[in-house]
Coordinates of C-alpha atoms in Angstrom, one line a residue:
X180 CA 10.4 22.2 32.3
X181 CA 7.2 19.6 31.9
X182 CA 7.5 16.2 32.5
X183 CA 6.0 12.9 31.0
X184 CA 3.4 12.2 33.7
X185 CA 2.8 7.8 33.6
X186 CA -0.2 7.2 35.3
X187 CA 0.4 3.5 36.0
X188 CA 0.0 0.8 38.4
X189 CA 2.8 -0.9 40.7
X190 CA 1.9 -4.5 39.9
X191 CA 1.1 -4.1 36.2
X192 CA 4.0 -5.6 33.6
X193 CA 3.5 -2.6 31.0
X194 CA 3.7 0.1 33.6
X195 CA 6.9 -1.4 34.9
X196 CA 8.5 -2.1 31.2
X197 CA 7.5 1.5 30.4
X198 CA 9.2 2.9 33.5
X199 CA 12.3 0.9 33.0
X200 CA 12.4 2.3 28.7
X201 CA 11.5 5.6 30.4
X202 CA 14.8 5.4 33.1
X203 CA 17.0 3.5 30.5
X204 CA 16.8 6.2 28.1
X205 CA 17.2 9.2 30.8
X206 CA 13.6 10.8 30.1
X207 CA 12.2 12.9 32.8
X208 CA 8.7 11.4 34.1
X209 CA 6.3 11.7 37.2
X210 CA 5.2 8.5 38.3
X211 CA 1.6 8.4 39.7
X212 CA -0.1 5.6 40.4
X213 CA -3.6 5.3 39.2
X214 CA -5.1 3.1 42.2
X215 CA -4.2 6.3 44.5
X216 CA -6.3 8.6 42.8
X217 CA -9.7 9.2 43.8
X218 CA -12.7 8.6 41.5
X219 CA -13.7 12.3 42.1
X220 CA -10.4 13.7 40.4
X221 CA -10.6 15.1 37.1
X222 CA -7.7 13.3 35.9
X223 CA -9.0 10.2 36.7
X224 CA -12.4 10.8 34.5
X225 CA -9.7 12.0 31.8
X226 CA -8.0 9.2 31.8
X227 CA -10.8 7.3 31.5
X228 CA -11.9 9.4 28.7
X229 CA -8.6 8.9 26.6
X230 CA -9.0 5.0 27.3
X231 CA -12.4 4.9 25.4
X232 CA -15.0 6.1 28.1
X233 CA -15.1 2.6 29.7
X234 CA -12.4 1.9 32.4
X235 CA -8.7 3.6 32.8
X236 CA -6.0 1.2 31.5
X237 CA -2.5 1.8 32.4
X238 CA -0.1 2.8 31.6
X239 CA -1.5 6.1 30.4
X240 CA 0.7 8.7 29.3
X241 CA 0.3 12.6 29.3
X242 CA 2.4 15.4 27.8
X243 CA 2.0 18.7 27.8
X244 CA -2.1 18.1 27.2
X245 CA -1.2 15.3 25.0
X246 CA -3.1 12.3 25.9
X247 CA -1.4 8.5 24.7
X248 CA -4.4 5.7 25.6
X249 CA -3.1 2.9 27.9
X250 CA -1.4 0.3 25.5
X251 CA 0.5 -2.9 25.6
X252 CA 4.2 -1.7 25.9
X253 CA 5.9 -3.0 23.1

């Protein structure tokens, strides 16, 4: 079975909010925080990709090749 993978950050207040919705609501997710991944790892240029070619923003969600751009979580 896949899961969400949230490539987020520890100290930021989306990535936290997200996780909580995410636990709260009893959906399956990987947490893996972005400031552990090395700038040479493909995910990490993809990341950056989805987030406009700039910067990665967290939290940035993938499913299944699905790509969700970091976002305020609301």
């Amino acid at each position: 079975m896949a899961k969400l993978n949230v490539y987020a950050a520890t100290w930021c207040p989306h990535s936290r909010a997200t996780m909580a919705y995410l636990k709260k609501h009893k959906i399956p997710f990987n947490f893996i925080d972005i400031e552990t991944l090395a700038e040479t790892e493909p995910v990490l240029k993809k990341i950056v990709e989805v987030n406009g070619g700039e910067d990665w923003c967290v939290p940035t969600l993938e499913y299944n090749g699905q790509w969700r751009a970091g976002l305020s979580f609301d």
